[in-house]
XYZ file of C-alpha atoms in Angstrom:
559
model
C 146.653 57.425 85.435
C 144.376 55.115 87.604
C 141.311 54.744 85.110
C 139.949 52.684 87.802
C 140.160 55.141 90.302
C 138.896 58.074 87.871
C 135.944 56.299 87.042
C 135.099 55.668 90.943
C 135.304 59.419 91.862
C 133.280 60.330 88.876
C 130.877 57.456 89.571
C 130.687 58.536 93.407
C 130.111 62.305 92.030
C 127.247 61.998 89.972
C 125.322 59.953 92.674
C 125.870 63.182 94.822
C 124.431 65.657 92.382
C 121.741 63.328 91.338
C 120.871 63.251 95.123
C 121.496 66.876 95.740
C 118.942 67.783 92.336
C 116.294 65.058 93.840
C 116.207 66.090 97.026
C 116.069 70.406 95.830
C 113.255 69.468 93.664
C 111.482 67.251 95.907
C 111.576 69.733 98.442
C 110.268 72.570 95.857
C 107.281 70.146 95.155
C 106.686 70.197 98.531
C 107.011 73.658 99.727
C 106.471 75.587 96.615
C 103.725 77.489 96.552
C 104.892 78.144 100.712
C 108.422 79.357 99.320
C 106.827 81.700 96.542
C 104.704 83.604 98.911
C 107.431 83.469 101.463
C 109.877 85.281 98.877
C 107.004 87.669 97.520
C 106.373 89.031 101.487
C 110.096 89.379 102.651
C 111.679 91.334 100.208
C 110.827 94.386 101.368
C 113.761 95.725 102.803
C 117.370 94.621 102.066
C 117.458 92.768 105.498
C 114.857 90.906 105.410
C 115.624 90.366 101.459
C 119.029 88.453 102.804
C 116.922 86.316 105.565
C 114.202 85.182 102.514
C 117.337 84.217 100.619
C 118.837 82.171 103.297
C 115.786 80.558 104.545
C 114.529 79.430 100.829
C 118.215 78.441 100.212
C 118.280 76.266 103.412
C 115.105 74.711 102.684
C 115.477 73.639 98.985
C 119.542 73.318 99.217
C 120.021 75.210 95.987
C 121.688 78.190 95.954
C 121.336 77.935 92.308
C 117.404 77.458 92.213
C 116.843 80.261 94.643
C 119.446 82.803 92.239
C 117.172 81.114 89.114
C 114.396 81.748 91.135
C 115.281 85.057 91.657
C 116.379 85.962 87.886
C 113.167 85.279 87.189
C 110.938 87.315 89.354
C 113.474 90.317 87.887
C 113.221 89.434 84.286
C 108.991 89.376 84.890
C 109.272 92.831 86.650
C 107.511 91.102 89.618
C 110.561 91.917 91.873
C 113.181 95.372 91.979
C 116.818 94.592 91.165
C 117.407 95.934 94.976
C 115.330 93.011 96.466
C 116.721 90.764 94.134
C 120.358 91.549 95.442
C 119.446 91.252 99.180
C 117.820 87.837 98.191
C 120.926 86.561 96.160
C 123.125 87.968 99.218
C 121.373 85.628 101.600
C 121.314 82.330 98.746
C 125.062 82.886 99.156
C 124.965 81.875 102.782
C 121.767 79.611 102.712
C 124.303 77.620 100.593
C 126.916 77.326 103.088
C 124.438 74.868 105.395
C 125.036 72.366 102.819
C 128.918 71.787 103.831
C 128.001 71.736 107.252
C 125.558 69.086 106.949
C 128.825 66.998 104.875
C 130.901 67.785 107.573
C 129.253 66.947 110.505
C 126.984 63.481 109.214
C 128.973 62.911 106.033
C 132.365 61.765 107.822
C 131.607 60.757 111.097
C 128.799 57.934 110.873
C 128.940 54.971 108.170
C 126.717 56.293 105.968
C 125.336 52.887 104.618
C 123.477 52.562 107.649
C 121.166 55.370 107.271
C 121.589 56.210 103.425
C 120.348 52.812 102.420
C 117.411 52.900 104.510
C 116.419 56.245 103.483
C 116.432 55.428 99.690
C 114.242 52.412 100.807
C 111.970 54.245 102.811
C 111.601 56.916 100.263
C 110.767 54.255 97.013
C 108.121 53.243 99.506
C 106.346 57.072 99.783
C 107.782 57.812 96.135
C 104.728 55.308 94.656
C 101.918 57.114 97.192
C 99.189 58.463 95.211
C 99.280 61.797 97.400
C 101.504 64.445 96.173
C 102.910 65.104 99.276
C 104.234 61.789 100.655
C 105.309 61.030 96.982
C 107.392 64.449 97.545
C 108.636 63.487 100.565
C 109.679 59.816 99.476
C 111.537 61.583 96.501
C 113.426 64.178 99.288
C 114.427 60.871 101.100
C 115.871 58.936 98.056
C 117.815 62.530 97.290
C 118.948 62.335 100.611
C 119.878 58.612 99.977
C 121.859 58.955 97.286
C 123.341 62.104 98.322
C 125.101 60.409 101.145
C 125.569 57.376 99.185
C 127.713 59.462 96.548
C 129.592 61.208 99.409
C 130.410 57.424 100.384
C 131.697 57.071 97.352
C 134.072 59.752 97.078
C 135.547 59.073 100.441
C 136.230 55.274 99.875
C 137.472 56.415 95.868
C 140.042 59.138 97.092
C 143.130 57.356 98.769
C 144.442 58.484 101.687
C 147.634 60.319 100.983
C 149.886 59.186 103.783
C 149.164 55.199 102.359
C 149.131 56.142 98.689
C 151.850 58.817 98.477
C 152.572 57.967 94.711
C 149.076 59.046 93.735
C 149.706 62.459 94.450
C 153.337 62.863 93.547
C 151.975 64.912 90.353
C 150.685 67.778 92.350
C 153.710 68.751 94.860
C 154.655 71.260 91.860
C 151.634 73.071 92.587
C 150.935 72.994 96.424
C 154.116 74.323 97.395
C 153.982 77.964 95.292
C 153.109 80.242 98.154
C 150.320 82.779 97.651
C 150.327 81.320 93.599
C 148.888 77.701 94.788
C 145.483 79.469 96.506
C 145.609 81.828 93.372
C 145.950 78.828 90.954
C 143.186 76.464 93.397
C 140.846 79.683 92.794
C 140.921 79.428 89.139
C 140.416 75.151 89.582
C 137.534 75.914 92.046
C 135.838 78.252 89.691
C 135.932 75.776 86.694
C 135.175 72.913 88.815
C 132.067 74.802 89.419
C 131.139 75.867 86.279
C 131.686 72.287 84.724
C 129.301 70.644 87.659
C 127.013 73.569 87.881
C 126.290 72.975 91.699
C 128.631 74.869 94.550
C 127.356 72.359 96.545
C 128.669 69.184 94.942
C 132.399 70.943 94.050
C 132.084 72.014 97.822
C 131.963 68.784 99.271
C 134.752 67.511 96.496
C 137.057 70.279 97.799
C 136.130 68.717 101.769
C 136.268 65.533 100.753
C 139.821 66.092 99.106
C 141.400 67.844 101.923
C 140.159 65.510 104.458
C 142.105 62.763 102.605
C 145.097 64.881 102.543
C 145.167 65.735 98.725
C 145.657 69.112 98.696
C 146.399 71.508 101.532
C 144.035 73.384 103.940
C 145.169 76.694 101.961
C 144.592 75.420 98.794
C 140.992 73.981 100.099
C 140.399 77.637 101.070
C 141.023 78.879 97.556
C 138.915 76.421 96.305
C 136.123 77.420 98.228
C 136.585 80.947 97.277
C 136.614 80.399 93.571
C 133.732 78.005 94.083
C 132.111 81.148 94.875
C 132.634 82.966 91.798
C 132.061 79.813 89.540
C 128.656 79.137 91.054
C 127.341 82.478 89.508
C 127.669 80.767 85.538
C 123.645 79.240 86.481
C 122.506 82.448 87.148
C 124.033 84.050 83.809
C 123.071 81.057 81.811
C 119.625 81.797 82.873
C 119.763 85.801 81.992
C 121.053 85.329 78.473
C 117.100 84.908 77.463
C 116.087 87.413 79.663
C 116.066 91.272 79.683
C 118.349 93.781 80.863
C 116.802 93.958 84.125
C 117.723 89.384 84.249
C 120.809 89.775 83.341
C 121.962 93.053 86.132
C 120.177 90.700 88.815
C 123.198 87.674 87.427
C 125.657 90.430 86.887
C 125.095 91.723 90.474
C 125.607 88.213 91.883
C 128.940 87.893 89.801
C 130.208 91.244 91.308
C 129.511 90.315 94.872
C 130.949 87.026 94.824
C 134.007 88.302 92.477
C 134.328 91.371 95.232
C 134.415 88.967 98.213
C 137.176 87.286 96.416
C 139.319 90.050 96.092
C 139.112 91.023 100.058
C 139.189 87.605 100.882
C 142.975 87.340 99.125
C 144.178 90.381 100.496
C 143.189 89.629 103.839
C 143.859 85.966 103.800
C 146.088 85.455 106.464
C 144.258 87.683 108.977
C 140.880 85.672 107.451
C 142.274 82.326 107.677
C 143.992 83.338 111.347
C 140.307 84.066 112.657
C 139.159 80.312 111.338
C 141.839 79.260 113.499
C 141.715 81.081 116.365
C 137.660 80.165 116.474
C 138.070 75.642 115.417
C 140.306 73.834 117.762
C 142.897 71.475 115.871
C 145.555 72.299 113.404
C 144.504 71.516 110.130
C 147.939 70.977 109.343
C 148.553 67.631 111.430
C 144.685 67.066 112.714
C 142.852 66.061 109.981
C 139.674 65.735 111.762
C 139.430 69.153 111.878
C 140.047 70.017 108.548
C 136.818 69.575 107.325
C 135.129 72.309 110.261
C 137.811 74.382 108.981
C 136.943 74.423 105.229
C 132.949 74.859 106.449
C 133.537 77.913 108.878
C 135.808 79.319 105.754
C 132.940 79.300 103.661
C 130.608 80.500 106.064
C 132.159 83.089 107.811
C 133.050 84.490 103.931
C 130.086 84.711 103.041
C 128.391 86.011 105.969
C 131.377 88.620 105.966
C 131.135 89.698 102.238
C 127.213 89.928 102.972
C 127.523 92.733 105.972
C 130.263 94.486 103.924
C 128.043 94.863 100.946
C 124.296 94.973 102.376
C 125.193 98.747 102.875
C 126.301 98.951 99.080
C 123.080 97.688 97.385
C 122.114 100.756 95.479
C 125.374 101.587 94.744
C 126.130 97.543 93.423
C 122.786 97.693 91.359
C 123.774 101.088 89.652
C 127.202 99.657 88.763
C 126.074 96.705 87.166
C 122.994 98.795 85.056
C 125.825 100.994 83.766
C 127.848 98.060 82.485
C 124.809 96.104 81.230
C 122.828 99.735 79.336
C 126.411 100.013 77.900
C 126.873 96.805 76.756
C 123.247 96.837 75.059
C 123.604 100.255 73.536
C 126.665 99.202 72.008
C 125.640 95.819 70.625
C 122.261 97.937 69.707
C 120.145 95.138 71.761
C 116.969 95.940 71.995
C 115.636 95.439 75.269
C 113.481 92.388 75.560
C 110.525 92.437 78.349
C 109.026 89.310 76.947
C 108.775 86.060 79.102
C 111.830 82.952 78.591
C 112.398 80.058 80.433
C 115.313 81.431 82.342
C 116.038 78.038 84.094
C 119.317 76.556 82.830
C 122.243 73.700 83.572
C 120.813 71.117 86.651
C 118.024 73.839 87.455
C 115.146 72.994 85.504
C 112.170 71.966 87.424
C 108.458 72.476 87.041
C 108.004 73.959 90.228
C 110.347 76.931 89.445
C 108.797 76.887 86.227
C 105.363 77.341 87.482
C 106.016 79.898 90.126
C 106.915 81.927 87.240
C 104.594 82.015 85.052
C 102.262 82.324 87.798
C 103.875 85.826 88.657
C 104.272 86.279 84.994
C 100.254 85.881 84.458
C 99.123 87.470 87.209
C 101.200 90.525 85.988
C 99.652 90.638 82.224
C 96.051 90.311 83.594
C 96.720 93.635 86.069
C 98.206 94.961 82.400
C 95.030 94.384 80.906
C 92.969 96.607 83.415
C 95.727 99.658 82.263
C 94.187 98.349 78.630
C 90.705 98.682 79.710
C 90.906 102.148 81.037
C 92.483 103.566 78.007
C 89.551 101.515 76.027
C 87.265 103.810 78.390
C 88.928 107.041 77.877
C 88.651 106.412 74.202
C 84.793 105.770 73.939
C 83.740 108.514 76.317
C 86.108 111.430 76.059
C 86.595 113.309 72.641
C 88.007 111.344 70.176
C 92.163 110.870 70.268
C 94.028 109.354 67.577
C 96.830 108.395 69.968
C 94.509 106.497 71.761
C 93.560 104.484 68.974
C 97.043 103.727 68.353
C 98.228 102.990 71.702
C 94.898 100.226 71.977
C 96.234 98.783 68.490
C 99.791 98.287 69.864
C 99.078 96.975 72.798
C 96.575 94.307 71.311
C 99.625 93.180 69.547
C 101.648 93.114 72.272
C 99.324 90.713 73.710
C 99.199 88.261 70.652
C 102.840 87.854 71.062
C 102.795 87.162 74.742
C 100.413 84.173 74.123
C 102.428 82.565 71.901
C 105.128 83.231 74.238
C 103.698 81.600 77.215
C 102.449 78.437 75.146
C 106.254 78.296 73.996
C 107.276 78.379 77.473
C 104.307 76.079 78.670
C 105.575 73.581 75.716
C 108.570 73.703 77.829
C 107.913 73.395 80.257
C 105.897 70.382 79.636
C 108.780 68.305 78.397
C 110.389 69.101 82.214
C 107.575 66.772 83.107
C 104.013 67.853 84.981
C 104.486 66.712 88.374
C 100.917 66.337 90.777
C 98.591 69.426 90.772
C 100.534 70.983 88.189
C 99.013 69.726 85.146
C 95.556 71.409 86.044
C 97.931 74.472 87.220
C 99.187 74.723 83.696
C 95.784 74.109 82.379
C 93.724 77.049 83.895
C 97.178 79.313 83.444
C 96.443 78.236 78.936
C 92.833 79.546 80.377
C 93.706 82.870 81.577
C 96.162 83.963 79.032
C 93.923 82.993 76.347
C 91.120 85.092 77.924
C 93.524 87.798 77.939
C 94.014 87.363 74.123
C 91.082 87.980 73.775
C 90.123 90.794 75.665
C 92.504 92.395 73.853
C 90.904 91.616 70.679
C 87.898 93.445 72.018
C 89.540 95.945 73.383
C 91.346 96.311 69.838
C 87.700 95.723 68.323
C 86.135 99.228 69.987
C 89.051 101.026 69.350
C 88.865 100.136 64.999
C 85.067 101.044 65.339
C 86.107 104.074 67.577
C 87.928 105.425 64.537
C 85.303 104.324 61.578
C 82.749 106.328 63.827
C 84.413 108.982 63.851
C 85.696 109.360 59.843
C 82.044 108.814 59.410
C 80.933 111.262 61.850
C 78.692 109.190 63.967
C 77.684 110.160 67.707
C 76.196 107.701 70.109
C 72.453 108.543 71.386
C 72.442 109.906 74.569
C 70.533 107.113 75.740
C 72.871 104.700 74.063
C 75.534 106.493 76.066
C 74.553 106.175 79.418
C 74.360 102.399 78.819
C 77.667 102.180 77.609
C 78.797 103.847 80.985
C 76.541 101.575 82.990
C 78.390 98.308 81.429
C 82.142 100.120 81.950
C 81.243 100.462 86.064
C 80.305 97.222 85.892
C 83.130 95.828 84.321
C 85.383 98.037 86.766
C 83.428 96.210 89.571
C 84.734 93.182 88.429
C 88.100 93.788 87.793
C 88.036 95.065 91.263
C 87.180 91.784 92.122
C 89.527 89.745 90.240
C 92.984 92.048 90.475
C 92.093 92.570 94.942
C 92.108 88.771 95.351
C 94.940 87.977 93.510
C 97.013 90.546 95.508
C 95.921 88.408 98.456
C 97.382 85.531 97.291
C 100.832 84.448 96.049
C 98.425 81.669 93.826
C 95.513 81.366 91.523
C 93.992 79.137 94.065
C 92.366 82.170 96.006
C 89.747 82.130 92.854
C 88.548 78.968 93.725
C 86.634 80.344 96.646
C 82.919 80.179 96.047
C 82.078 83.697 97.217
C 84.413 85.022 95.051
C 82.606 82.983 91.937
C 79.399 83.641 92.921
C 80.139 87.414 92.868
C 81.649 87.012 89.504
C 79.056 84.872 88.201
C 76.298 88.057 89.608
C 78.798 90.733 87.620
C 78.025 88.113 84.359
C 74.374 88.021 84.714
C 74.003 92.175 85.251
C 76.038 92.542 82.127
C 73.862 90.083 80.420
C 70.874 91.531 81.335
C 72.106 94.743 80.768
C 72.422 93.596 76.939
C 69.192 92.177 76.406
C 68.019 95.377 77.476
C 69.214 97.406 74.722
C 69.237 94.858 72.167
C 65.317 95.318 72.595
C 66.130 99.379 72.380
C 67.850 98.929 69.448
C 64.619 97.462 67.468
C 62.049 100.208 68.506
C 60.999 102.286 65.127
C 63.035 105.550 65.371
C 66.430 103.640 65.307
C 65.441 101.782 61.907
C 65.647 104.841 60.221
C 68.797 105.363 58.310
C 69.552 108.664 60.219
C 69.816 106.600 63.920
C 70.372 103.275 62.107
C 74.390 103.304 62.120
C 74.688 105.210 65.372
C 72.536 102.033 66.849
C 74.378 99.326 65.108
C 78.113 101.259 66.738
C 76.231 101.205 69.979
C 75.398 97.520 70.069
C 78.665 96.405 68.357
C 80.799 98.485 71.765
C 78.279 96.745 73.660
C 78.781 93.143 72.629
C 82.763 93.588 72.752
C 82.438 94.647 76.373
C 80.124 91.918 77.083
C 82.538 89.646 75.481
C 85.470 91.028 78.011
C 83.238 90.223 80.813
C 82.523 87.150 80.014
C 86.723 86.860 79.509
C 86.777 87.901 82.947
C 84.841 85.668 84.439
C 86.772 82.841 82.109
C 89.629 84.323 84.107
C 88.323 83.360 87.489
C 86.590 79.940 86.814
C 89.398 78.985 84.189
C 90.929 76.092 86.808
C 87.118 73.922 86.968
């Protein structure tokens, strides 16, 4: 074996994934707060689910980030298994740009002369002191060094015709018929799965057909277990993740695992078409071998896409029936708490953030669902169940802090890139305010029930103020959950009006406070008869002042 020659290729292939993960995350730095609300407003049909999935893909060049991505938003119940599939669908051919781009720069120019340049250029914006040119210089010194490894791989793998010795070894498996593409399946897959980016074992597969190391048809098979192998991120990420994470990855599996199949079985007729549509013999002109291998890929995915966009529901029932029977015969519990799903060469803050953004946003709209069972229980007739359901969910909460701090711990040994670290700061904000609303919440609810084993009743009087703090706190819930369904971010908070208005909602409830505190010492409530029913009273009172002021902690919590 040429050690020499090993160590080249695997030299030349970890500058191109080092340049392919630079330039993804550089570009999710750069566009992802743009890419988050892009994916939250076109999902809602399986159509325009594919085009989110193949414009995101394009733009970051990770197939594997956007499926991440996507895992995510499932496992956080921010987006239905449905969308998800339409999204992954379109990832699959938002990937395929990638050995286009290879093809049509990568072996036609000398890449030196612009690859060098760029990684020069991009050191230079890399040390800006603005986020977004330091983004950009990063995306340029990606795109260096993704070139720069491609460079490498073509100078490291011989051609065949001058260095027919180096690939005596592998006649015995290029000339099996239908077995070689079967057994070049199984080595794309693995390839895959060992690399963890379709995009780098992609461009190996190009690379090695252009230099007449393995066959067009065996390329082909490459490609097409490339396509199943690239699905191990997305299951890596669901193993922490709920049932709902782990049918979005299972789904993905069975699509790409499907377009296999009909891929083989038509292969002929497939590989005909690629053919009949790219001038050149790949046989003899090796020049076109590599627009060969990139149509293959495309035109399979695109295919196994409008054979299977008709099939979602069907596809996402299949894959809940295998994954409810796998966990009711383990005897899994289902798990709908938050993980960092992000796994192999996906792990960047930006992904991070985006979901624990979602993931925030969704436990503070929980907490309103809280609230109104807090306000059923102090004004209707008393209910037991109530009680209980206030209690459970308070402890619900308590474990979703220490959750998100786990996953914020995590997070924060990815690295805190820019505007990030205050990001992550007002998120620790807002989930401790929720804590601690549900404290309060869990606060009424205990004296709920002591009121009631000691048969207390709230004056009248007393009453009416309680109902004048709960519309007031409704008000500014209102005003909280309606902006953040406007925006895909917390920034929307930062608006003044928006403060102001909370910052009026704090002062009414304030005042509203003082008022009865003052009530509360006039003569007829120090007698023992009205004294307990007045200290219930202004005990409810202070916990919902508390969750106001928790409220407003939840808008100003990024100052």
């Amino acid at each position: 074996m040429n050690w020499s020659l090993l160590i080249q290729v695997l030299g030349g292939l970890a500058i191109f994934i080092y340049g392919m993960k630079l330039l993804s995350e550089s570009l999710q730095r750069v566009a992802g707060d743009r890419l988050r609300s892009f994916l939250s407003s076109m999902t809602r049909n399986r159509v325009s689910a594919v085009f989110s999935g193949i414009f995101i893909t394009s733009t970051i060049q990770s197939s594997s980030a956007t499926t991440v991505l996507v895992v995510g938003f499932v496992n956080a119940g921010l987006m239905q298994l449905t969308e998800a599939v339409g999204v992954i669908m379109g990832a699959n051919i938002g990937t395929t740009i990638t050995a286009w781009i290879v093809s049509v720069i990568g072996f036609k120019f000398n890449i030196s002369t612009f690859a060098l340049p760029a990684i020069a250029a991009g050191m230079v914006l890399h040390f800006s002191s603005k986020e977004s040119r330091s983004g950009w210089g990063s995306f340029l010194i990606g795109f260096g060094f993704l070139f720069l490894g491609l460079d490498y791989l073509k100078s490291s793998v011989p051609d065949s015709a001058k260095n027919p010795e180096t690939f005596q070894f592998l006649q015995q498996y290029t000339n099996m018929g239908f077995n070689t593409i079967l057994l070049f399946v199984l080595i794309g897959a693995l390839l895959t799965i060992i690399i963890q980016s379709s995009s780098a074992s992609t461009t190996i597969t190009i690379t090695l057909a252009f230099s007449g190391f393995i066959p067009i048809d065996a390329a082909y098979g490459m490609i097409l277990g490339e396509n199943i192998g690239t699905t191990i991120t997305a299951n890596l990420a669901a193993i922490a993740g709920n049932r709902n994470a782990k049918k979005a990855a299972l789904a993905h599996t069975v699509f790409n695992i499907f377009g296999v199949i009909w891929a083989l079985l038509f292969f002929r007729v497939f590989t005909g078409l690629i053919d009949d549509l790219i001038p050149g013999d790949p046989l003899t002109d090796k020049e076109s071998t590599r627009f060969h291998i990139s149509l293959f890929h495309t035109m399979f995915n695109v295919m196994n896409t409008l054979i299977l966009i008709w099939f979602v529901n069907s596809l996402t029932k299949f894959v809940s029936k295998i994954v409810d029977a796998l966990a009711n015969k383990t005897g899994r519990k289902d798990k709908n708490s938050i993980r960092l799903l992000q796994s192999g060469a996906v792990k960047t803050t930006e992904l991070a953030m985006v979901e624990l953004s979602e993931y925030t946003k969704k436990i503070i709209r929980e907490t309103y669902d809280f609230f109104r069972l807090t306000e059923q229980l102090i004004l209707d007739p008393y209910n037991a169940g109530r009680v209980i359901q206030v209690l459970k969910k308070e402890e619900e909460l308590d474990v979703t802090r220490s959750e998100v701090m786990e996953y914020l711990n995590q997070i924060q040994e990815t690295g805190i890139t820019g505007s990030y670290g205050k990001d992550v700061l007002g998120i620790m904000e807002r989930v401790k305010a929720v804590e601690e609303m549900g404290d309060n919440f869990a606060g009424i609810a205990r004296k709920i029930r002591k009121a009631h084993r000691q048969k207390l009743i709230l004056d009248k009087g007393f009453q009416a103020n309680i109902k004048a703090q709960i519309e007031l706190l409704k008000e500014h819930y209102e005003l909280l959950l309606s902006n953040l369904e406007k925006s895909g971010s917390f920034d929307i908070l930062g608006n003044p009006q928006i403060r102001t208005q909370s910052r009026e909602f704090r002062g009414k409830m304030i005042q509203i406070l003082k008022k009865n505190e003052s009530k509360i010492r006039k003569k007829k409530f120090q007698k023992k008869s009205n004294f307990l029913s007045a200290l219930l009273y202004r005990d409810i009172a202070r916990n919902l002042d508390n969750i106001s002021r928790f409220l407003n902690t939840s808008i100003y919590a990024d100052v």
